[in-house]
């Protein structure tokens, strides 16, 4: 197996804006795995004042207005730019149901990383409550995502609720006219919800995916029991991140515990 280089610095940006996400606990879990790396928690990935106006305009310009049309972005209105500016300045601001283009968001954030930290010795993982999506060429529409991996990687606390599909019966009963809140109660535990007490544990797995992408370019595993499994259903997320008998498959366990650390 080819020896791979682990980053010397891993920065976690605490922008999930939910009490159920404990970034300190995620940092501890990464430190246990990557003993030579310095894992540091930073505040929300808010740009410096000099970049505030530009970043607000850029974020307002990547809102997806029609999930069935690719790259059809509209010139943002002043009110939309002001909304983004207020959101960036207010660390407690909640997301407002806007779907952004995930790869374009990643590009905007990449420009804000200090030059000295813009190399593979640094791994940046941003937690955000913003919802983003990527275009799928198979069915020609945007899909909400939990994470977009790159430099940096972005992981969404809203995406983990909205992106993976809930059980099929949930949608069938919804189509039959059942009350949404009653359905949530009936299927409670079978999907990750807002302010879910299991969120931190789930996000540990997505942090590992971001780390593996940083090191290998491939964040996923085909093993449904491995935390690197690319889950599309909520029950797959819960199984891989919370119920599996092991954290990682043998192959990825070796990558993290042997190849990297020595």
PDB file of N, CA and C in Angstrom, residues 116-180:
ATOM      1  N   UNK A 116      -0.980  31.150   3.336  1.00  0.00           N
ATOM      2  CA  UNK A 116      -0.027  30.275   4.024  1.00  0.00           C
ATOM      3  C   UNK A 116      -0.653  28.914   4.372  1.00  0.00           C
ATOM      4  N   UNK A 117      -2.000  28.886   4.430  1.00  0.00           N
ATOM      5  CA  UNK A 117      -2.696  27.632   4.769  1.00  0.00           C
ATOM      6  C   UNK A 117      -3.314  26.971   3.538  1.00  0.00           C
ATOM      7  N   UNK A 118      -2.955  27.466   2.368  1.00  0.00           N
ATOM      8  CA  UNK A 118      -3.532  26.925   1.131  1.00  0.00           C
ATOM      9  C   UNK A 118      -2.626  25.871   0.514  1.00  0.00           C
ATOM     10  N   UNK A 119      -2.356  24.830   1.265  1.00  0.00           N
ATOM     11  CA  UNK A 119      -1.614  23.702   0.728  1.00  0.00           C
ATOM     12  C   UNK A 119      -2.062  22.452   1.469  1.00  0.00           C
ATOM     13  N   UNK A 120      -1.628  21.299   0.995  1.00  0.00           N
ATOM     14  CA  UNK A 120      -2.168  20.047   1.513  1.00  0.00           C
ATOM     15  C   UNK A 120      -1.649  19.679   2.902  1.00  0.00           C
ATOM     16  N   UNK A 121      -0.819  20.531   3.469  1.00  0.00           N
ATOM     17  CA  UNK A 121      -0.436  20.321   4.852  1.00  0.00           C
ATOM     18  C   UNK A 121      -1.534  20.785   5.807  1.00  0.00           C
ATOM     19  N   UNK A 122      -2.514  21.474   5.237  1.00  0.00           N
ATOM     20  CA  UNK A 122      -3.633  22.001   6.018  1.00  0.00           C
ATOM     21  C   UNK A 122      -4.949  21.421   5.484  1.00  0.00           C
ATOM     22  N   UNK A 123      -5.739  20.885   6.386  1.00  0.00           N
ATOM     23  CA  UNK A 123      -7.059  20.365   6.018  1.00  0.00           C
ATOM     24  C   UNK A 123      -8.119  21.235   6.696  1.00  0.00           C
ATOM     25  N   UNK A 124      -8.949  21.872   5.902  1.00  0.00           N
ATOM     26  CA  UNK A 124      -9.989  22.769   6.426  1.00  0.00           C
ATOM     27  C   UNK A 124     -11.359  22.096   6.283  1.00  0.00           C
ATOM     28  N   UNK A 125     -12.059  21.950   7.391  1.00  0.00           N
ATOM     29  CA  UNK A 125     -13.391  21.334   7.380  1.00  0.00           C
ATOM     30  C   UNK A 125     -14.378  22.335   7.991  1.00  0.00           C
ATOM     31  N   UNK A 126     -15.303  22.792   7.167  1.00  0.00           N
ATOM     32  CA  UNK A 126     -16.253  23.822   7.594  1.00  0.00           C
ATOM     33  C   UNK A 126     -17.612  23.198   7.893  1.00  0.00           C
ATOM     34  N   UNK A 127     -18.093  23.391   9.115  1.00  0.00           N
ATOM     35  CA  UNK A 127     -19.473  23.015   9.439  1.00  0.00           C
ATOM     36  C   UNK A 127     -20.347  24.251   9.254  1.00  0.00           C
ATOM     37  N   UNK A 128     -21.442  24.078   8.559  1.00  0.00           N
ATOM     38  CA  UNK A 128     -22.350  25.190   8.314  1.00  0.00           C
ATOM     39  C   UNK A 128     -23.786  24.717   8.413  1.00  0.00           C
ATOM     40  N   UNK A 129     -24.696  25.648   8.660  1.00  0.00           N
ATOM     41  CA  UNK A 129     -26.113  25.264   8.621  1.00  0.00           C
ATOM     42  C   UNK A 129     -26.732  25.637   7.281  1.00  0.00           C
ATOM     43  N   UNK A 130     -25.927  26.150   6.365  1.00  0.00           N
ATOM     44  CA  UNK A 130     -26.440  26.468   5.025  1.00  0.00           C
ATOM     45  C   UNK A 130     -26.701  25.173   4.256  1.00  0.00           C
ATOM     46  N   UNK A 131     -27.753  25.205   3.445  1.00  0.00           N
ATOM     47  CA  UNK A 131     -28.108  24.036   2.649  1.00  0.00           C
ATOM     48  C   UNK A 131     -27.579  24.222   1.225  1.00  0.00           C
ATOM     49  N   UNK A 132     -26.889  23.225   0.723  1.00  0.00           N
ATOM     50  CA  UNK A 132     -26.352  23.324  -0.636  1.00  0.00           C
ATOM     51  C   UNK A 132     -26.657  22.044  -1.406  1.00  0.00           C
ATOM     52  N   UNK A 133     -26.541  22.157  -2.724  1.00  0.00           N
ATOM     53  CA  UNK A 133     -26.808  21.000  -3.577  1.00  0.00           C
ATOM     54  C   UNK A 133     -25.830  20.941  -4.735  1.00  0.00           C
ATOM     55  N   UNK A 134     -25.827  19.813  -5.416  1.00  0.00           N
ATOM     56  CA  UNK A 134     -24.996  19.667  -6.619  1.00  0.00           C
ATOM     57  C   UNK A 134     -25.865  19.079  -7.732  1.00  0.00           C
ATOM     58  N   UNK A 135     -25.476  19.387  -8.962  1.00  0.00           N
ATOM     59  CA  UNK A 135     -26.216  18.933 -10.128  1.00  0.00           C
ATOM     60  C   UNK A 135     -25.933  17.464 -10.392  1.00  0.00           C
ATOM     61  N   UNK A 136     -26.981  16.697 -10.659  1.00  0.00           N
ATOM     62  CA  UNK A 136     -26.844  15.280 -10.967  1.00  0.00           C
ATOM     63  C   UNK A 136     -27.152  15.058 -12.450  1.00  0.00           C
ATOM     64  N   UNK A 137     -26.161  14.574 -13.188  1.00  0.00           N
ATOM     65  CA  UNK A 137     -26.346  14.361 -14.635  1.00  0.00           C
ATOM     66  C   UNK A 137     -27.264  13.181 -14.929  1.00  0.00           C
ATOM     67  N   UNK A 138     -27.485  12.317 -13.949  1.00  0.00           N
ATOM     68  CA  UNK A 138     -28.332  11.142 -14.184  1.00  0.00           C
ATOM     69  C   UNK A 138     -29.807  11.513 -14.322  1.00  0.00           C
ATOM     70  N   UNK A 139     -30.290  12.348 -13.438  1.00  0.00           N
ATOM     71  CA  UNK A 139     -31.704  12.733 -13.540  1.00  0.00           C
ATOM     72  C   UNK A 139     -31.887  14.223 -13.812  1.00  0.00           C
ATOM     73  N   UNK A 140     -30.772  14.898 -14.144  1.00  0.00           N
ATOM     74  CA  UNK A 140     -30.822  16.292 -14.595  1.00  0.00           C
ATOM     75  C   UNK A 140     -31.565  17.212 -13.615  1.00  0.00           C
ATOM     76  N   UNK A 141     -31.104  17.198 -12.404  1.00  0.00           N
ATOM     77  CA  UNK A 141     -31.659  18.097 -11.398  1.00  0.00           C
ATOM     78  C   UNK A 141     -30.648  18.243 -10.257  1.00  0.00           C
ATOM     79  N   UNK A 142     -30.840  19.294  -9.484  1.00  0.00           N
ATOM     80  CA  UNK A 142     -30.002  19.472  -8.294  1.00  0.00           C
ATOM     81  C   UNK A 142     -30.527  18.604  -7.158  1.00  0.00           C
ATOM     82  N   UNK A 143     -29.594  18.099  -6.371  1.00  0.00           N
ATOM     83  CA  UNK A 143     -29.949  17.364  -5.164  1.00  0.00           C
ATOM     84  C   UNK A 143     -29.244  18.004  -3.971  1.00  0.00           C
ATOM     85  N   UNK A 144     -29.965  18.154  -2.867  1.00  0.00           N
ATOM     86  CA  UNK A 144     -29.337  18.634  -1.637  1.00  0.00           C
ATOM     87  C   UNK A 144     -28.296  17.616  -1.191  1.00  0.00           C
ATOM     88  N   UNK A 145     -27.219  18.091  -0.578  1.00  0.00           N
ATOM     89  CA  UNK A 145     -26.124  17.219  -0.140  1.00  0.00           C
ATOM     90  C   UNK A 145     -25.783  17.494   1.317  1.00  0.00           C
ATOM     91  N   UNK A 146     -25.221  16.479   1.962  1.00  0.00           N
ATOM     92  CA  UNK A 146     -24.711  16.668   3.323  1.00  0.00           C
ATOM     93  C   UNK A 146     -23.346  17.349   3.266  1.00  0.00           C
ATOM     94  N   UNK A 147     -22.554  16.979   2.271  1.00  0.00           N
ATOM     95  CA  UNK A 147     -21.185  17.499   2.220  1.00  0.00           C
ATOM     96  C   UNK A 147     -20.728  17.678   0.784  1.00  0.00           C
ATOM     97  N   UNK A 148     -19.855  18.643   0.612  1.00  0.00           N
ATOM     98  CA  UNK A 148     -19.104  18.787  -0.636  1.00  0.00           C
ATOM     99  C   UNK A 148     -17.646  18.799  -0.241  1.00  0.00           C
ATOM    100  N   UNK A 149     -16.890  17.874  -0.820  1.00  0.00           N
ATOM    101  CA  UNK A 149     -15.488  17.730  -0.423  1.00  0.00           C
ATOM    102  C   UNK A 149     -14.578  18.429  -1.407  1.00  0.00           C
ATOM    103  N   UNK A 150     -13.581  19.079  -0.860  1.00  0.00           N
ATOM    104  CA  UNK A 150     -12.631  19.804  -1.692  1.00  0.00           C
ATOM    105  C   UNK A 150     -11.644  20.515  -0.799  1.00  0.00           C
ATOM    106  N   UNK A 151     -11.237  21.683  -1.206  1.00  0.00           N
ATOM    107  CA  UNK A 151     -10.299  22.476  -0.413  1.00  0.00           C
ATOM    108  C   UNK A 151     -10.871  23.871  -0.266  1.00  0.00           C
ATOM    109  N   UNK A 152     -11.657  24.133   0.784  1.00  0.00           N
ATOM    110  CA  UNK A 152     -11.948  23.290   1.957  1.00  0.00           C
ATOM    111  C   UNK A 152     -13.055  22.286   1.659  1.00  0.00           C
ATOM    112  N   UNK A 153     -13.423  21.497   2.684  1.00  0.00           N
ATOM    113  CA  UNK A 153     -14.614  20.661   2.625  1.00  0.00           C
ATOM    114  C   UNK A 153     -15.715  21.330   3.447  1.00  0.00           C
ATOM    115  N   UNK A 154     -16.956  21.205   2.973  1.00  0.00           N
ATOM    116  CA  UNK A 154     -18.090  21.827   3.652  1.00  0.00           C
ATOM    117  C   UNK A 154     -19.076  20.739   4.061  1.00  0.00           C
ATOM    118  N   UNK A 155     -19.484  20.765   5.318  1.00  0.00           N
ATOM    119  CA  UNK A 155     -20.445  19.781   5.831  1.00  0.00           C
ATOM    120  C   UNK A 155     -21.626  20.532   6.427  1.00  0.00           C
ATOM    121  N   UNK A 156     -22.836  20.144   6.033  1.00  0.00           N
ATOM    122  CA  UNK A 156     -24.030  20.902   6.415  1.00  0.00           C
ATOM    123  C   UNK A 156     -24.859  20.184   7.476  1.00  0.00           C
ATOM    124  N   UNK A 157     -25.126  20.890   8.584  1.00  0.00           N
ATOM    125  CA  UNK A 157     -26.007  20.328   9.618  1.00  0.00           C
ATOM    126  C   UNK A 157     -27.466  20.337   9.160  1.00  0.00           C
ATOM    127  N   UNK A 158     -27.785  21.190   8.216  1.00  0.00           N
ATOM    128  CA  UNK A 158     -29.124  21.170   7.619  1.00  0.00           C
ATOM    129  C   UNK A 158     -29.213  20.068   6.564  1.00  0.00           C
ATOM    130  N   UNK A 159     -28.121  19.902   5.818  1.00  0.00           N
ATOM    131  CA  UNK A 159     -28.096  18.882   4.769  1.00  0.00           C
ATOM    132  C   UNK A 159     -28.279  17.479   5.294  1.00  0.00           C
ATOM    133  N   UNK A 160     -27.743  17.190   6.478  1.00  0.00           N
ATOM    134  CA  UNK A 160     -27.864  15.828   7.003  1.00  0.00           C
ATOM    135  C   UNK A 160     -29.322  15.514   7.360  1.00  0.00           C
ATOM    136  N   UNK A 161     -30.136  16.539   7.559  1.00  0.00           N
ATOM    137  CA  UNK A 161     -31.565  16.345   7.804  1.00  0.00           C
ATOM    138  C   UNK A 161     -32.336  16.267   6.488  1.00  0.00           C
ATOM    139  N   UNK A 162     -31.987  17.144   5.554  1.00  0.00           N
ATOM    140  CA  UNK A 162     -32.787  17.305   4.338  1.00  0.00           C
ATOM    141  C   UNK A 162     -32.331  16.454   3.150  1.00  0.00           C
ATOM    142  N   UNK A 163     -31.054  16.106   3.091  1.00  0.00           N
ATOM    143  CA  UNK A 163     -30.549  15.461   1.873  1.00  0.00           C
ATOM    144  C   UNK A 163     -30.836  13.947   1.792  1.00  0.00           C
ATOM    145  N   UNK A 164     -30.390  13.142   2.750  1.00  0.00           N
ATOM    146  CA  UNK A 164     -30.698  11.703   2.650  1.00  0.00           C
ATOM    147  C   UNK A 164     -32.211  11.464   2.761  1.00  0.00           C
ATOM    148  N   UNK A 165     -32.697  10.555   1.948  1.00  0.00           N
ATOM    149  CA  UNK A 165     -34.146  10.311   1.910  1.00  0.00           C
ATOM    150  C   UNK A 165     -34.635   9.593   3.174  1.00  0.00           C
ATOM    151  N   UNK A 166     -35.810   9.956   3.613  1.00  0.00           N
ATOM    152  CA  UNK A 166     -36.440   9.273   4.742  1.00  0.00           C
ATOM    153  C   UNK A 166     -36.998   7.932   4.258  1.00  0.00           C
ATOM    154  N   UNK A 167     -37.462   7.075   5.161  1.00  0.00           N
ATOM    155  CA  UNK A 167     -37.999   5.772   4.732  1.00  0.00           C
ATOM    156  C   UNK A 167     -39.104   5.930   3.678  1.00  0.00           C
ATOM    157  N   UNK A 168     -39.174   4.983   2.735  1.00  0.00           N
ATOM    158  CA  UNK A 168     -40.166   5.076   1.641  1.00  0.00           C
ATOM    159  C   UNK A 168     -41.596   5.212   2.177  1.00  0.00           C
ATOM    160  N   UNK A 169     -41.884   4.474   3.262  1.00  0.00           N
ATOM    161  CA  UNK A 169     -43.237   4.525   3.818  1.00  0.00           C
ATOM    162  C   UNK A 169     -43.609   5.942   4.262  1.00  0.00           C
ATOM    163  N   UNK A 170     -42.590   6.696   4.683  1.00  0.00           N
ATOM    164  CA  UNK A 170     -42.830   8.076   5.115  1.00  0.00           C
ATOM    165  C   UNK A 170     -43.441   8.876   3.968  1.00  0.00           C
ATOM    166  N   UNK A 171     -42.840   8.748   2.769  1.00  0.00           N
ATOM    167  CA  UNK A 171     -43.323   9.520   1.619  1.00  0.00           C
ATOM    168  C   UNK A 171     -44.668   8.995   1.118  1.00  0.00           C
ATOM    169  N   UNK A 172     -44.846   7.675   1.192  1.00  0.00           N
ATOM    170  CA  UNK A 172     -46.126   7.108   0.764  1.00  0.00           C
ATOM    171  C   UNK A 172     -47.269   7.628   1.632  1.00  0.00           C
ATOM    172  N   UNK A 173     -47.042   7.634   2.941  1.00  0.00           N
ATOM    173  CA  UNK A 173     -48.083   8.117   3.848  1.00  0.00           C
ATOM    174  C   UNK A 173     -48.290   9.622   3.698  1.00  0.00           C
ATOM    175  N   UNK A 174     -47.198  10.307   3.382  1.00  0.00           N
ATOM    176  CA  UNK A 174     -47.310  11.756   3.149  1.00  0.00           C
ATOM    177  C   UNK A 174     -48.191  12.024   1.925  1.00  0.00           C
ATOM    178  N   UNK A 175     -47.979  11.201   0.853  1.00  0.00           N
ATOM    179  CA  UNK A 175     -48.794  11.347  -0.362  1.00  0.00           C
ATOM    180  C   UNK A 175     -50.256  11.023  -0.090  1.00  0.00           C
ATOM    181  N   UNK A 176     -50.475  10.167   0.898  1.00  0.00           N
ATOM    182  CA  UNK A 176     -51.851   9.799   1.238  1.00  0.00           C
ATOM    183  C   UNK A 176     -52.528  10.866   2.097  1.00  0.00           C
ATOM    184  N   UNK A 177     -51.749  11.914   2.414  1.00  0.00           N
ATOM    185  CA  UNK A 177     -52.349  13.036   3.111  1.00  0.00           C
ATOM    186  C   UNK A 177     -52.128  13.063   4.606  1.00  0.00           C
ATOM    187  N   UNK A 178     -51.256  12.180   5.122  1.00  0.00           N
ATOM    188  CA  UNK A 178     -51.026  12.179   6.566  1.00  0.00           C
ATOM    189  C   UNK A 178     -50.303  13.440   6.998  1.00  0.00           C
ATOM    190  N   UNK A 179     -50.601  13.898   8.175  1.00  0.00           N
ATOM    191  CA  UNK A 179     -50.011  15.109   8.724  1.00  0.00           C
ATOM    192  C   UNK A 179     -48.494  14.937   8.877  1.00  0.00           C
ATOM    193  N   UNK A 180     -47.749  15.976   8.470  1.00  0.00           N
ATOM    194  CA  UNK A 180     -46.291  15.893   8.490  1.00  0.00           C
ATOM    195  C   UNK A 180     -45.741  15.680   9.901  1.00  0.00           C
TER     196      UNK A 180
END
